[in-house]
Amino acid sequence: MGRSIVMHIDEAPWTKGGPYKPGSGPIPRATQLIGDLDEGPWVHIHCLEPNLVVSPHTHDQDEVAFIVEGELTIEGRKCGPGTVLFNEKDTEYGFTVGPNGVRFLNIRQGLAKITIGGQTHDSYRNPID
């Protein structure tokens, strides 16, 4: 039998930082989690601070991201609220956060590792700030 998860993103528990109130100024670095980190599926709500440069990296799972607030630039394209991004597993990408920060949903089927600079990390259990 299947299961359902129904939750507004502003009700999701904070796993790092927070709370952040949308529209309250520059977005700080923080994360929220909807779902089960180990079993999946899950949605992480990432808040990243203004002008952060995220180095090129890969993940070992496919991901879908949906920008809720703020913006980021990826592959030379500015992406604001409503933009959907899809990255297949093992696809290398990086991005730069806009001047007011960015808040986006990151959707995966389960726990994903990140490989950056040739080293693999479990960044959800051991963040690499």
Short mmCIF file of C-alpha atoms in Angstrom, two decimals:
data_model
loop_
_atom_site.label_atom_id
_atom_site.label_comp_id
_atom_site.label_asym_id
_atom_site.label_seq_id
_atom_site.Cartn_x
_atom_site.Cartn_y
_atom_site.Cartn_z
CA MET A 1 0.00 0.00 0.00
CA GLY A 2 1.27 3.47 -0.85
CA ARG A 3 1.57 6.53 1.31
CA SER A 4 0.87 10.20 0.95
CA ILE A 5 2.70 13.19 2.33
CA VAL A 6 0.75 16.45 2.47
CA MET A 7 2.43 19.49 3.98
CA HIS A 8 2.82 23.19 3.18
CA ILE A 9 6.50 24.13 2.80
CA ASP A 10 6.19 26.77 5.53
CA GLU A 11 5.14 23.99 7.98
CA ALA A 12 8.14 21.76 7.22
CA PRO A 13 10.49 21.20 10.16
CA TRP A 14 13.80 23.08 10.07
CA THR A 15 16.84 20.79 9.89
CA LYS A 16 19.39 23.63 9.79
CA GLY A 17 18.97 27.30 10.60
CA GLY A 18 15.57 28.93 10.41
CA PRO A 19 12.95 29.85 10.94
CA TYR A 20 12.77 32.05 7.86
CA LYS A 21 9.68 34.06 7.01
CA PRO A 22 9.21 34.49 3.24
CA GLY A 23 9.50 38.09 2.10
CA SER A 24 11.35 39.17 5.26
CA GLY A 25 14.55 40.34 3.53
CA PRO A 26 17.67 38.57 2.30
CA ILE A 27 17.35 34.79 2.47
CA PRO A 28 19.70 33.18 5.04
CA ARG A 29 21.25 29.70 4.71
CA ALA A 30 18.81 27.16 6.17
CA THR A 31 17.04 23.90 5.25
CA GLN A 32 13.73 22.19 5.91
CA LEU A 33 12.67 18.59 5.25
CA ILE A 34 9.41 17.05 4.09
CA GLY A 35 9.40 13.25 3.95
CA ASP A 36 11.79 10.57 5.15
CA LEU A 37 15.49 11.28 4.64
CA ASP A 38 16.48 7.59 4.73
CA GLU A 39 13.56 5.95 2.95
CA GLY A 40 12.52 8.73 0.57
CA PRO A 41 10.89 10.22 -1.20
CA TRP A 42 11.65 13.61 0.23
CA VAL A 43 11.67 17.30 -0.45
CA HIS A 44 14.35 19.52 1.01
CA ILE A 45 13.59 23.21 1.08
CA HIS A 46 16.94 24.95 0.70
CA CYS A 47 17.50 28.59 1.57
CA LEU A 48 20.86 29.87 0.35
CA GLU A 49 22.34 33.24 1.19
CA PRO A 50 22.92 36.01 -1.36
CA ASN A 51 25.77 35.73 -3.87
CA LEU A 52 26.83 32.23 -2.79
CA VAL A 53 28.82 30.42 -5.49
CA VAL A 54 28.09 26.69 -5.48
CA SER A 55 31.04 24.88 -7.08
CA PRO A 56 30.54 22.32 -9.84
CA HIS A 57 29.43 19.00 -8.33
CA THR A 58 27.40 15.86 -9.02
CA HIS A 59 24.86 13.75 -7.11
CA ASP A 60 24.25 10.02 -7.24
CA GLN A 61 20.49 10.49 -7.69
CA ASP A 62 18.29 12.39 -10.12
CA GLU A 63 16.86 15.62 -8.77
CA VAL A 64 14.18 18.14 -9.55
CA ALA A 65 14.43 21.67 -8.15
CA PHE A 66 11.69 24.32 -8.12
CA ILE A 67 12.58 27.92 -7.28
CA VAL A 68 10.12 29.46 -4.83
CA GLU A 69 11.77 32.78 -4.00
CA GLY A 70 14.87 34.69 -5.09
CA GLU A 71 17.04 33.60 -7.98
CA LEU A 72 20.11 31.72 -9.11
CA THR A 73 22.15 31.68 -12.28
CA ILE A 74 23.00 28.34 -13.88
CA GLU A 75 24.63 27.83 -17.28
CA GLY A 76 24.45 31.60 -17.87
CA ARG A 77 20.69 31.74 -17.32
CA LYS A 78 19.01 33.66 -14.50
CA CYS A 79 16.30 31.51 -12.93
CA GLY A 80 13.65 33.04 -10.67
CA PRO A 81 10.43 31.90 -8.98
CA GLY A 82 8.58 29.25 -10.93
CA THR A 83 11.68 27.87 -12.66
CA VAL A 84 11.99 24.08 -12.71
CA LEU A 85 15.44 22.48 -12.97
CA PHE A 86 16.14 18.79 -13.61
CA ASN A 87 19.55 17.20 -13.20
CA GLU A 88 20.07 13.56 -13.98
CA LYS A 89 22.35 11.69 -11.57
CA ASP A 90 26.07 12.14 -12.23
CA THR A 91 25.48 15.42 -14.15
CA GLU A 92 28.02 18.04 -13.11
CA TYR A 93 26.64 21.52 -12.46
CA GLY A 94 27.21 24.58 -10.31
CA PHE A 95 25.38 27.85 -9.84
CA THR A 96 25.54 31.33 -8.33
CA VAL A 97 22.83 32.60 -5.98
CA GLY A 98 21.28 36.00 -6.74
CA PRO A 99 21.67 39.19 -4.66
CA ASN A 100 18.67 38.42 -2.39
CA GLY A 101 19.36 34.71 -1.92
CA VAL A 102 17.27 31.80 -3.18
CA ARG A 103 14.71 29.42 -1.69
CA PHE A 104 13.99 26.26 -3.66
CA LEU A 105 12.48 22.82 -3.34
CA ASN A 106 14.89 19.95 -4.03
CA ILE A 107 13.02 16.71 -4.75
CA ARG A 108 14.62 13.25 -4.77
CA GLN A 109 13.60 9.63 -4.35
CA GLY A 110 16.02 9.14 -1.47
CA LEU A 111 19.25 10.16 0.21
CA ALA A 112 21.81 11.49 -2.27
CA LYS A 113 25.54 11.86 -1.90
CA ILE A 114 27.42 14.78 -3.43
CA THR A 115 30.77 14.57 -5.21
CA ILE A 116 32.72 17.81 -5.29
CA GLY A 117 36.39 18.19 -6.10
CA GLY A 118 36.72 14.42 -6.51
CA GLN A 119 35.51 13.68 -2.96
CA THR A 120 32.13 12.16 -2.10
CA HIS A 121 30.20 13.36 0.94
CA ASP A 122 26.93 12.53 2.68
CA SER A 123 26.05 16.21 2.85
CA TYR A 124 22.65 15.73 4.46
CA ARG A 125 24.08 13.99 7.53
CA ASN A 126 27.44 15.79 7.52
CA PRO A 127 27.03 19.21 5.92
CA ILE A 128 30.03 20.64 4.06
CA ASP A 129 29.64 24.38 4.56
#
